[in-house]
């Protein structure tokens, strides 16, 4: 028998022999321990269908064999199961934390999913410096700094940071910027910095400002405004009017910081997250307010993905587990539902925080008023989203009617390029769909091939080849079918359309409607020509909502291409010859530039000077010196 046929026959036999559905679960139960842990249901290609946790794995997984007692969603999940994997833990609380981590990383389609890929901003104040710096920080904490937050958005942290600068006059510039200044910057002139860079303030006085800022951010000095008021009066009595005016400005900044902008904070809550859910027609919105040190750090709305029959307590409990997977919970979490398995969830959050956490469903008093306010915000956000989705659905159906699609498109990909005379070329892809612009699906393509100035066809060819080469393989294997576009929109006329059509045909891309949108006479918006396969070029009425929508897609791709190109160009501009020295990474580069002032200073430095530079040992100094002096023999 032919080897290929034999291999295929063997693969089919193996596939048929593998247990499916309930049989696969019974097979896994043979070795399932009666211990706490996390289980994963796997599909035909090893993809994760569902992640769950249990106090007793064997008892919990056995429940999936009673199919008649399961919901329709879970019956579908069981029917697709081909195998299972488990991880045991010491406690059910540890299992819950591990479950939340797996769900966020693996995004199994039968779980309730929190789609939140953004890090939260914090306020950072450096510790190990004579003049501490205050700034916004995202990502992992660094040593030698204190943090306050999180804040709901960049806007909320920027507003707070501006007021903190007005109140405490702390510098926001980097250490290198501070050391390189010879006169105060604009922030000092607008009374938002005390200018330690030019010795306008002593170390002792600056340390006092930093201590006041730490105390205020920690909520430990509620009488600070009264103290500043007394200092202002004393300065005025001593006829030190400039100092009195400066203190007055600080008091105004402090008053603005202490004002409540979004929600009435109860006096009994100083460190808490207020989390409320609202459901309409099988959709959910969860509103989160961040309260820290008695101040409101802003709020955010979340729209978790789940089956329409999921009830509010289950959705909220799953949300909380995933929400605190990458951030420490506060001392209290106020919710508007009685949560299932409350003790386990509370223990898991306490384990995550390292201290006790309370999850409270307030029934009366000021805390109930606050949670009702959050629920009202959740309801209004969900109503707005549903109204926008209805309008978006109408637009997408209009796009389907315009281009002859059988149903409204779920994914529209728009492409554009950006470069300057062939330098720093980038191509981009933006994605639109039922939820509007799907920014998590945006992609950047740094063009690797040589680009002739003006040759956008070559750039587009490389972008499409890189986009669809992997997508075609995934499509054959049935992986990520949601990533396949219904419409591919390009900015260009007949020539661009023909070139892209040729590339797609070469790659074997089918089932995608290609549309070219060309600017009209004098590049006027509203007079665009559309190019498709089945009809001659045409225009839409200037006030057509579908035209506006397609223009928005094109303009978003153009905006993303320009910002991507500018970011890439900026990186190129900050490069120096130090980047080419073996063993010199970003940290050593910063140290050298800080010590010698410029790359030129490093190049002109002697071997002895290099050896005494911070962070540079004798061997590294010889490498750097030899790089700039290729004729040097090392003697």
Coordinates of C-alpha atoms in Angstrom, one line a residue:
X1 CA 0.0 0.0 0.0
X2 CA 1.2 3.5 -0.8
X3 CA 2.9 5.1 2.3
X4 CA 0.9 8.3 2.1
X5 CA -2.4 6.3 1.8
X6 CA -1.3 4.1 4.7
X7 CA -0.5 7.2 6.8
X8 CA -3.8 8.7 6.0
X9 CA -5.7 5.5 6.8
X10 CA -3.9 5.2 10.2
X11 CA -4.7 8.9 11.0
X12 CA -8.4 8.3 10.3
X13 CA -8.4 5.1 12.4
X14 CA -6.8 6.9 15.3
X15 CA -9.3 9.7 15.0
X16 CA -12.2 7.3 15.0
X17 CA -10.8 5.4 17.9
X18 CA -10.5 8.5 20.1
X19 CA -13.4 8.9 22.6
X20 CA -15.8 11.8 21.9
X21 CA -18.2 13.7 24.2
X22 CA -19.4 11.9 27.3
X23 CA -17.1 8.9 26.4
X24 CA -14.1 11.3 26.5
X25 CA -15.1 12.5 29.9
X26 CA -15.6 8.9 31.2
X27 CA -12.1 8.1 29.9
X28 CA -10.7 11.1 31.8
X29 CA -12.5 10.1 35.0
X30 CA -10.6 6.8 35.2
X31 CA -7.6 8.7 36.6
X32 CA -9.3 11.8 37.9
X33 CA -8.3 12.6 41.5
X34 CA -10.6 13.7 44.3
X35 CA -8.7 16.8 45.0
X36 CA -9.0 20.6 44.4
X37 CA -7.9 21.8 41.0
X38 CA -8.6 23.1 37.5
X39 CA -9.8 21.1 34.5
X40 CA -9.7 22.0 30.8
X41 CA -12.0 20.6 28.2
X42 CA -10.1 20.2 24.9
X43 CA -11.5 20.0 21.3
X44 CA -10.5 18.0 18.3
X45 CA -7.4 20.1 17.5
X46 CA -6.4 20.5 21.2
X47 CA -8.0 23.9 21.5
X48 CA -9.4 24.8 24.9
X49 CA -13.2 24.7 25.0
X50 CA -13.8 25.4 28.7
X51 CA -11.9 25.9 31.9
X52 CA -13.4 25.2 35.3
X53 CA -12.4 24.8 38.9
X54 CA -13.5 22.4 41.6
X55 CA -13.1 21.5 45.2
X56 CA -13.3 17.8 44.2
X57 CA -12.3 17.4 40.5
X58 CA -13.8 13.9 40.1
X59 CA -17.1 14.8 41.6
X60 CA -17.3 18.0 39.5
X61 CA -16.3 16.5 36.2
X62 CA -18.7 13.6 36.8
X63 CA -21.6 16.1 36.6
X64 CA -20.9 16.6 32.9
X65 CA -21.8 13.0 32.2
X66 CA -25.4 13.7 33.1
X67 CA -26.1 15.5 29.9
X68 CA -29.9 15.9 30.4
X69 CA -29.2 18.2 33.4
X70 CA -26.9 20.5 31.5
X71 CA -27.8 23.7 29.7
X72 CA -27.8 23.8 25.9
X73 CA -24.4 25.6 25.9
X74 CA -22.8 23.0 28.1
X75 CA -24.3 20.2 26.1
X76 CA -22.7 21.6 23.0
X77 CA -19.4 21.9 24.9
X78 CA -19.5 18.3 26.0
X79 CA -20.3 17.1 22.5
X80 CA -17.2 18.8 21.2
X81 CA -14.9 17.5 24.0
X82 CA -12.2 15.1 22.8
X83 CA -9.9 15.0 25.9
X84 CA -9.3 16.7 29.3
X85 CA -6.4 18.1 31.2
X86 CA -6.2 18.8 34.9
X87 CA -4.0 20.7 37.4
X88 CA -4.4 20.0 41.1
X89 CA -4.0 22.7 43.7
X90 CA -3.8 22.7 47.5
X91 CA -7.1 24.6 48.0
X92 CA -10.2 25.7 46.1
X93 CA -9.2 29.3 46.4
X94 CA -5.9 28.6 44.6
X95 CA -7.9 26.7 42.0
X96 CA -10.1 29.8 41.4
X97 CA -7.0 32.0 40.9
X98 CA -5.5 29.5 38.5
X99 CA -8.9 29.2 36.6
X100 CA -9.1 32.9 36.2
X101 CA -5.5 33.1 34.9
X102 CA -6.2 30.3 32.3
X103 CA -9.4 31.9 31.1
X104 CA -7.7 35.2 30.5
X105 CA -4.8 33.6 28.7
X106 CA -6.6 31.0 26.7
X107 CA -10.0 32.7 26.0
X108 CA -12.0 29.4 25.8
X109 CA -15.2 30.1 23.9
X110 CA -17.6 28.4 26.4
X111 CA -16.5 30.5 29.4
X112 CA -17.6 33.9 30.5
X113 CA -14.8 36.1 29.2
X114 CA -13.6 39.5 30.4
X115 CA -12.1 41.1 27.3
X116 CA -9.7 43.5 28.9
X117 CA -6.3 43.8 27.4
X118 CA -5.3 47.1 28.8
X119 CA -3.0 47.8 31.7
X120 CA -4.1 50.3 34.3
X121 CA -2.1 53.5 35.0
X122 CA -0.7 54.3 38.4
X123 CA 0.9 57.3 40.0
X124 CA 4.6 56.6 40.8
X125 CA 6.9 58.5 43.2
X126 CA 10.5 57.5 43.2
X127 CA 12.2 56.8 46.5
X128 CA 15.9 56.6 45.9
X129 CA 16.6 60.2 44.8
X130 CA 17.3 63.5 46.6
X131 CA 14.5 65.1 44.5
X132 CA 11.9 62.4 43.9
X133 CA 10.1 62.4 40.6
X134 CA 6.3 62.0 40.3
X135 CA 4.9 60.5 37.1
X136 CA 2.4 58.1 35.5
X137 CA 3.4 54.5 35.3
X138 CA 2.0 51.4 33.4
X139 CA 3.2 47.8 33.5
X140 CA 5.2 46.0 36.2
X141 CA 6.4 48.0 39.2
X142 CA 10.1 48.9 39.4
X143 CA 12.2 48.8 42.5
X144 CA 12.9 52.1 44.3
X145 CA 9.4 53.6 43.8
X146 CA 6.0 53.9 45.6
X147 CA 2.7 53.5 43.7
X148 CA -0.8 54.7 44.2
X149 CA -3.8 53.5 42.1
X150 CA -4.9 52.0 39.9
X151 CA -6.8 54.6 37.9
X152 CA -9.6 53.8 35.5
X153 CA -8.1 55.6 32.5
X154 CA -5.2 57.7 31.3
X155 CA -7.4 60.8 31.5
X156 CA -8.2 60.3 35.2
X157 CA -4.6 59.7 36.2
X158 CA -3.4 62.7 34.1
X159 CA -6.0 65.0 35.8
X160 CA -4.9 63.8 39.2
X161 CA -1.2 64.1 38.3
X162 CA -1.7 67.7 37.1
X163 CA -3.4 68.7 40.3
X164 CA -0.7 66.9 42.4
X165 CA 2.0 68.9 40.6
X166 CA 0.1 72.2 41.3
X167 CA -0.3 71.2 44.9
X168 CA 3.1 69.7 45.8
X169 CA 5.3 71.2 43.1
X170 CA 7.2 67.9 42.5
X171 CA 9.2 67.4 39.3
X172 CA 7.9 65.1 36.5
X173 CA 11.0 65.2 34.3
X174 CA 13.5 62.3 34.1
X175 CA 16.8 62.3 35.9
X176 CA 18.8 63.0 32.7
X177 CA 16.5 65.9 31.8
X178 CA 16.9 67.3 35.3
X179 CA 20.7 67.1 35.3
X180 CA 21.0 68.7 31.9
X181 CA 19.0 71.8 32.6
X182 CA 20.6 75.2 33.3
X183 CA 17.4 77.2 33.7
X184 CA 13.9 76.2 34.9
X185 CA 11.4 74.8 32.4
X186 CA 7.9 76.0 31.6
X187 CA 6.4 73.9 34.4
X188 CA 8.1 76.1 37.0
X189 CA 6.8 79.3 35.3
X190 CA 3.2 78.0 35.5
X191 CA 3.7 77.1 39.1
X192 CA 3.6 73.3 38.7
X193 CA 7.3 72.5 39.7
X194 CA 9.6 73.9 42.3
X195 CA 12.6 73.7 39.9
X196 CA 15.0 71.6 41.9
X197 CA 17.0 71.3 38.7
X198 CA 18.4 74.8 39.2
X199 CA 18.5 74.8 43.0
X200 CA 15.4 77.0 43.4
X201 CA 14.5 74.8 46.4
X202 CA 16.6 73.1 49.0
X203 CA 16.8 69.4 49.5
X204 CA 15.1 69.7 52.9
X205 CA 12.2 71.7 51.6
X206 CA 11.7 69.4 48.6
X207 CA 11.8 66.4 50.9
X208 CA 9.0 68.0 53.0
X209 CA 6.9 68.5 49.8
X210 CA 7.5 64.9 48.8
X211 CA 6.5 63.7 52.4
X212 CA 3.3 65.8 52.2
X213 CA 2.5 64.2 48.8
X214 CA 3.0 60.7 50.2
X215 CA 0.9 61.4 53.2
X216 CA -1.9 62.9 51.1
X217 CA -1.9 60.0 48.6
X218 CA -2.1 57.5 51.5
X219 CA -5.0 59.4 53.0
X220 CA -3.1 60.1 56.2
X221 CA -3.3 63.9 56.4
X222 CA -6.9 65.1 56.1
X223 CA -6.1 68.4 57.8
X224 CA -3.5 69.4 55.2
X225 CA -5.6 72.2 53.7
X226 CA -6.0 73.8 57.1
X227 CA -2.3 73.7 57.7
X228 CA -1.6 75.3 54.4
X229 CA -4.2 78.0 55.2
X230 CA -2.3 78.8 58.4
X231 CA 1.0 79.0 56.6
X232 CA -0.6 81.4 54.0
X233 CA -1.8 83.7 56.8
X234 CA 1.5 83.7 58.5
X235 CA 3.3 84.6 55.2
X236 CA 0.8 87.4 54.5
X237 CA 1.3 88.8 58.0
X238 CA 5.1 88.7 57.4
X239 CA 4.5 90.6 54.1
X240 CA 5.8 87.7 52.1
X241 CA 3.2 88.1 49.5
X242 CA 4.8 86.0 46.8
X243 CA 5.1 83.0 49.2
X244 CA 1.5 83.6 50.3
X245 CA 0.3 83.5 46.7
X246 CA 2.2 80.3 46.0
X247 CA 0.6 78.7 49.1
X248 CA -2.8 79.9 47.9
X249 CA -2.3 78.2 44.5
X250 CA -1.4 75.0 46.4
X251 CA -4.5 75.2 48.4
X252 CA -6.6 75.6 45.3
X253 CA -5.0 72.5 43.8
X254 CA -5.6 70.6 47.0
X255 CA -9.2 71.6 47.0
X256 CA -9.6 70.4 43.4
X257 CA -8.0 67.1 44.4
X258 CA -10.4 66.6 47.3
X259 CA -13.5 67.4 45.3
X260 CA -15.6 64.5 44.2
X261 CA -16.2 64.4 40.4
X262 CA -18.0 61.1 39.7
X263 CA -19.7 59.5 42.6
X264 CA -20.5 60.5 46.2
X265 CA -17.9 58.6 48.3
X266 CA -19.4 57.3 51.6
X267 CA -17.4 58.2 54.6
X268 CA -17.2 54.6 55.6
X269 CA -15.3 53.6 52.4
X270 CA -11.7 54.6 51.9
X271 CA -10.2 51.7 50.0
X272 CA -12.7 49.8 47.8
X273 CA -13.8 48.9 44.3
X274 CA -17.5 49.4 43.6
X275 CA -18.6 46.8 41.1
X276 CA -22.2 46.6 39.7
X277 CA -23.7 44.6 36.9
X278 CA -26.8 45.3 34.8
X279 CA -28.3 42.9 32.2
X280 CA -30.6 43.6 29.3
X281 CA -31.7 41.0 26.7
X282 CA -28.9 38.6 27.6
X283 CA -26.2 41.2 27.5
X284 CA -24.2 42.5 30.5
X285 CA -22.4 45.6 31.5
X286 CA -20.3 45.8 34.6
X287 CA -19.3 49.2 36.0
X288 CA -16.2 49.5 38.2
X289 CA -15.4 52.5 40.4
X290 CA -12.0 52.7 41.9
X291 CA -11.9 54.3 45.4
X292 CA -8.5 54.8 47.0
X293 CA -7.7 56.7 50.2
X294 CA -11.2 58.2 50.1
X295 CA -10.8 59.6 46.6
X296 CA -12.5 58.5 43.3
X297 CA -9.9 57.3 40.8
X298 CA -12.4 57.1 38.0
X299 CA -14.7 54.4 36.6
X300 CA -14.8 52.0 33.6
X301 CA -17.5 50.0 31.9
X302 CA -16.9 46.4 30.8
X303 CA -18.9 44.2 28.5
X304 CA -18.0 40.6 29.2
X305 CA -18.7 37.9 26.6
X306 CA -21.0 35.1 27.6
X307 CA -24.0 33.0 26.6
X308 CA -27.4 34.8 26.7
X309 CA -28.7 32.5 29.4
X310 CA -26.0 33.3 32.0
X311 CA -27.5 35.0 35.1
X312 CA -26.1 38.2 36.6
X313 CA -24.5 36.6 39.8
X314 CA -22.5 34.0 37.8
X315 CA -21.3 36.6 35.3
X316 CA -20.3 39.0 38.1
X317 CA -18.4 36.3 40.0
X318 CA -16.5 35.2 36.9
X319 CA -15.7 38.8 36.1
X320 CA -14.3 39.5 39.5
X321 CA -12.0 36.4 39.4
X322 CA -10.6 37.4 36.0
X323 CA -10.5 41.2 36.8
X324 CA -8.1 40.7 39.7
X325 CA -5.9 38.2 38.0
X326 CA -3.2 40.8 37.2
X327 CA -3.9 43.5 39.9
X328 CA -4.1 43.5 43.7
X329 CA -7.7 43.8 45.0
X330 CA -8.5 46.5 47.6
X331 CA -9.6 45.9 51.2
X332 CA -13.3 45.9 50.2
X333 CA -15.3 45.0 47.1
X334 CA -18.9 46.3 47.0
X335 CA -21.2 44.4 44.6
X336 CA -24.9 44.6 43.7
X337 CA -25.5 40.8 43.6
X338 CA -25.4 37.9 46.1
X339 CA -22.5 36.0 44.5
X340 CA -22.2 32.2 44.3
X341 CA -19.4 30.5 46.2
X342 CA -18.7 33.8 48.1
X343 CA -16.4 32.2 50.6
X344 CA -14.2 30.7 48.0
X345 CA -14.0 34.0 46.0
X346 CA -13.3 36.0 49.1
X347 CA -10.5 33.6 50.1
X348 CA -9.0 33.8 46.6
X349 CA -8.9 37.6 46.6
X350 CA -7.4 37.6 50.1
X351 CA -4.7 35.2 48.8
X352 CA -4.1 37.5 45.9
X353 CA -3.8 40.6 48.0
X354 CA -1.9 39.0 50.9
X355 CA -4.3 40.5 53.4
X356 CA -8.0 40.2 54.2
X357 CA -10.5 41.2 51.5
X358 CA -14.3 41.6 52.1
X359 CA -16.9 41.2 49.3
X360 CA -20.0 43.0 50.5
X361 CA -23.5 43.3 49.0
X362 CA -24.8 46.4 50.9
X363 CA -28.5 46.3 51.8
X364 CA -28.9 49.8 53.4
X365 CA -27.2 53.0 54.2
X366 CA -24.7 55.1 52.2
X367 CA -22.9 52.1 50.8
X368 CA -26.2 50.9 49.2
X369 CA -26.6 54.3 47.6
X370 CA -23.2 54.2 46.1
X371 CA -23.7 50.7 44.6
X372 CA -27.1 51.8 43.2
X373 CA -25.3 54.7 41.6
X374 CA -22.8 52.3 40.0
X375 CA -25.7 50.1 38.8
X376 CA -27.4 53.1 37.2
X377 CA -24.1 53.9 35.4
X378 CA -23.9 50.3 34.2
X379 CA -27.5 50.4 32.9
X380 CA -26.9 53.6 31.0
X381 CA -23.7 52.4 29.5
X382 CA -25.4 49.2 28.3
X383 CA -28.3 51.1 26.8
X384 CA -25.9 53.3 24.9
X385 CA -24.0 50.3 23.7
X386 CA -27.1 48.5 22.5
X387 CA -28.3 51.6 20.7
X388 CA -24.9 52.0 19.0
X389 CA -24.9 48.3 18.1
X390 CA -28.3 48.6 16.5
X391 CA -27.1 51.5 14.4
X392 CA -23.9 49.6 13.6
X393 CA -25.9 46.6 12.6
X394 CA -28.0 48.8 10.2
X395 CA -24.8 50.2 8.7
X396 CA -23.3 46.7 8.2
X397 CA -26.5 45.5 6.5
X398 CA -26.3 48.5 4.2
X399 CA -22.7 47.5 3.3
X400 CA -23.9 43.9 2.6
X401 CA -26.6 45.2 0.3
X402 CA -24.2 47.5 -1.4
X403 CA -21.7 44.9 -2.2
X404 CA -24.0 41.9 -2.7
X405 CA -23.2 39.9 0.5
X406 CA -25.6 37.3 1.7
X407 CA -25.5 38.6 5.3
X408 CA -24.0 41.6 7.2
X409 CA -20.2 41.4 7.3
X410 CA -18.7 40.5 10.7
X411 CA -15.2 41.6 9.9
X412 CA -14.0 44.3 7.5
X413 CA -10.3 44.8 7.1
X414 CA -8.9 48.1 5.7
X415 CA -5.3 48.5 4.6
X416 CA -3.0 51.5 4.1
X417 CA 0.7 52.3 3.8
X418 CA 2.9 55.2 5.0
X419 CA 6.5 56.2 4.3
X420 CA 8.5 59.2 3.3
X421 CA 10.4 58.6 0.0
X422 CA 10.6 55.0 0.9
X423 CA 12.1 55.6 4.4
X424 CA 10.6 53.9 7.4
X425 CA 7.9 52.1 5.4
X426 CA 4.9 50.6 7.3
X427 CA 1.7 48.9 6.3
X428 CA -1.3 48.6 8.6
X429 CA -4.5 46.8 8.9
X430 CA -7.5 48.1 10.9
X431 CA -10.6 46.0 11.6
X432 CA -14.3 47.0 11.8
X433 CA -17.3 44.9 12.8
X434 CA -20.5 44.7 14.8
X435 CA -18.8 46.3 17.8
X436 CA -17.2 49.1 15.9
X437 CA -13.5 49.4 15.5
X438 CA -11.8 46.3 17.0
X439 CA -8.5 47.8 18.0
X440 CA -7.2 44.6 19.5
X441 CA -7.2 43.2 16.0
X442 CA -5.2 46.0 14.4
X443 CA -1.8 45.0 13.0
X444 CA 1.3 46.8 12.0
X445 CA 3.7 45.5 9.2
X446 CA 7.2 46.9 9.2
X447 CA 8.1 46.5 5.5
X448 CA 11.2 44.3 5.2
X449 CA 11.7 44.3 1.5
X450 CA 13.4 47.2 -0.4
X451 CA 10.9 49.9 -1.2
X452 CA 11.2 52.1 -4.3
X453 CA 9.8 55.5 -3.5
X454 CA 6.2 55.7 -4.6
X455 CA 5.9 51.9 -5.1
X456 CA 2.9 51.3 -2.9
X457 CA 2.0 48.2 -4.9
X458 CA 5.1 46.4 -3.6
X459 CA 4.3 47.4 0.0
X460 CA 0.8 46.2 -0.3
X461 CA 1.9 42.9 -1.8
X462 CA 4.2 42.2 1.1
X463 CA 1.5 43.2 3.7
X464 CA -1.1 40.9 2.1
X465 CA 1.3 38.0 1.8
X466 CA 2.3 38.2 5.4
X467 CA -1.4 38.7 6.5
X468 CA -2.9 35.8 4.6
X469 CA 0.0 33.2 4.5
X470 CA -0.7 32.2 8.1
X471 CA -4.4 32.9 7.9
X472 CA -4.8 30.4 5.0
X473 CA -3.1 27.7 7.1
X474 CA -5.4 28.4 10.1
X475 CA -8.4 28.3 7.8
X476 CA -7.5 24.9 6.5
X477 CA -7.1 23.6 10.1
X478 CA -10.3 25.3 11.3
X479 CA -8.5 27.5 13.7
X480 CA -9.7 31.0 14.5
X481 CA -12.4 31.2 11.8
X482 CA -13.5 34.6 13.2
X483 CA -10.2 36.1 11.9
X484 CA -11.2 35.6 8.3
X485 CA -12.4 38.8 6.7
X486 CA -15.7 39.2 4.8
X487 CA -14.6 42.5 3.1
X488 CA -11.1 43.7 2.3
X489 CA -11.1 47.5 1.8
X490 CA -8.2 49.3 0.2
X491 CA -7.5 52.9 -0.4
X492 CA -7.0 53.1 -4.2
X493 CA -8.5 53.1 -7.6
X494 CA -8.5 50.7 -10.5
X495 CA -4.7 50.2 -10.6
X496 CA -4.5 49.4 -6.9
X497 CA -7.6 47.2 -7.1
X498 CA -6.2 45.1 -10.0
X499 CA -2.8 44.7 -8.2
X500 CA -4.4 43.5 -5.0
X501 CA -6.8 41.2 -6.8
X502 CA -3.8 39.6 -8.5
X503 CA -2.0 39.1 -5.1
X504 CA -5.1 37.5 -3.6
X505 CA -5.5 35.2 -6.6
X506 CA -1.9 34.1 -6.4
X507 CA -2.3 33.3 -2.7
X508 CA -5.5 31.4 -3.3
X509 CA -7.6 33.7 -1.1
X510 CA -11.3 33.1 -1.7
X511 CA -14.5 34.1 0.0
X512 CA -13.4 37.7 0.5
X513 CA -15.1 40.7 -1.2
X514 CA -12.4 43.1 -2.4
X515 CA -13.4 46.8 -2.5
X516 CA -11.3 49.8 -3.7
X517 CA -12.2 53.3 -2.5
X518 CA -10.7 56.0 -4.6
X519 CA -10.7 59.7 -3.8
X520 CA -12.9 61.7 -6.0
X521 CA -12.1 64.8 -8.1
X522 CA -9.8 67.2 -6.2
X523 CA -9.7 64.5 -3.5
X524 CA -13.0 65.7 -2.2
X525 CA -14.6 63.6 0.6
X526 CA -18.1 62.5 -0.5
X527 CA -17.2 62.0 -4.1
X528 CA -15.3 58.8 -3.8
X529 CA -15.4 56.1 -6.5
X530 CA -15.8 52.4 -5.5
X531 CA -14.3 49.5 -7.4
X532 CA -15.6 46.0 -7.1
X533 CA -15.5 42.8 -9.3
X534 CA -19.1 42.7 -10.4
X535 CA -20.0 46.2 -11.5
X536 CA -18.3 49.2 -13.1
X537 CA -16.9 51.9 -10.8
X538 CA -19.7 53.8 -9.0
X539 CA -20.4 56.6 -6.5
X540 CA -22.8 56.9 -3.6
X541 CA -25.0 59.8 -2.7
X542 CA -23.1 62.4 -0.7
X543 CA -25.3 62.0 2.4
X544 CA -25.5 58.2 2.4
X545 CA -24.7 56.8 5.9
X546 CA -22.9 53.8 4.3
X547 CA -20.6 56.2 2.5
X548 CA -19.8 57.9 5.8
X549 CA -19.0 54.5 7.4
X550 CA -16.7 53.4 4.6
X551 CA -15.0 56.8 4.8
X552 CA -14.4 56.3 8.5
X553 CA -12.8 52.9 7.9
X554 CA -10.5 54.4 5.3
X555 CA -9.6 57.4 7.5
X556 CA -9.0 55.2 10.5
X557 CA -6.5 53.1 8.5
X558 CA -4.9 56.3 7.2
X559 CA -4.6 57.7 10.8
X560 CA -3.1 54.4 12.1
X561 CA -0.6 54.2 9.2
X562 CA 0.6 57.7 9.8
X563 CA 1.0 57.3 13.6
X564 CA 2.7 54.0 13.1
X565 CA 5.2 55.5 10.6
X566 CA 5.9 58.4 12.9
X567 CA 6.6 56.1 15.9
X568 CA 8.9 54.0 13.8
X569 CA 10.7 57.2 12.5
X570 CA 11.1 58.5 16.0
X571 CA 12.8 55.3 17.1
X572 CA 15.2 55.6 14.2
X573 CA 16.0 59.2 15.1
X574 CA 17.0 58.4 18.7
X575 CA 19.4 55.7 17.5
X576 CA 23.1 56.5 17.8
X577 CA 26.4 54.8 17.1
X578 CA 26.3 53.4 20.7
X579 CA 23.6 51.0 19.6
X580 CA 26.1 49.2 17.4
X581 CA 28.6 48.5 20.2
X582 CA 28.5 44.8 21.2
X583 CA 27.4 44.5 24.8
X584 CA 25.9 48.0 25.1
X585 CA 22.2 47.7 25.8
X586 CA 19.7 50.4 26.7
X587 CA 20.8 50.6 30.4
X588 CA 24.5 51.0 29.5
X589 CA 23.7 53.4 26.7
X590 CA 21.7 55.6 29.2
X591 CA 24.6 55.5 31.7
X592 CA 27.2 56.5 29.1
X593 CA 25.1 59.3 27.7
X594 CA 24.4 60.6 31.2
X595 CA 28.1 60.5 32.2
X596 CA 29.6 61.9 28.9
X597 CA 26.7 64.0 27.7
X598 CA 26.5 62.7 24.2
X599 CA 27.7 59.9 21.9
X600 CA 30.4 62.2 20.7
X601 CA 31.7 62.5 24.3
X602 CA 31.9 58.8 24.5
X603 CA 33.7 58.5 21.2
X604 CA 36.3 61.1 22.4
X605 CA 36.8 59.6 25.8
X606 CA 40.0 57.9 26.7
X607 CA 40.3 54.4 28.0
X608 CA 40.8 55.5 31.6
X609 CA 37.8 57.7 31.5
X610 CA 35.7 54.9 30.1
X611 CA 36.9 52.6 32.9
X612 CA 35.7 55.0 35.5
X613 CA 32.3 55.5 34.0
X614 CA 29.3 54.2 36.0
X615 CA 28.3 50.6 35.1
X616 CA 31.4 50.1 32.8
X617 CA 34.0 47.6 33.9
X618 CA 37.5 47.3 32.5
X619 CA 36.6 44.7 29.8
X620 CA 33.6 46.7 28.6
X621 CA 35.7 49.9 28.5
X622 CA 38.2 48.2 26.2
X623 CA 35.3 47.0 23.9
X624 CA 33.9 50.5 23.7
X625 CA 37.3 52.1 23.1
X626 CA 38.2 49.5 20.5
X627 CA 34.9 50.1 18.7
X628 CA 35.8 53.8 18.2
X629 CA 39.5 53.1 17.5
X630 CA 39.6 50.2 15.1
X631 CA 43.4 50.5 14.7
X632 CA 44.0 50.1 18.5
X633 CA 45.8 46.9 19.3
X634 CA 44.6 46.7 22.9
X635 CA 48.0 47.4 24.4

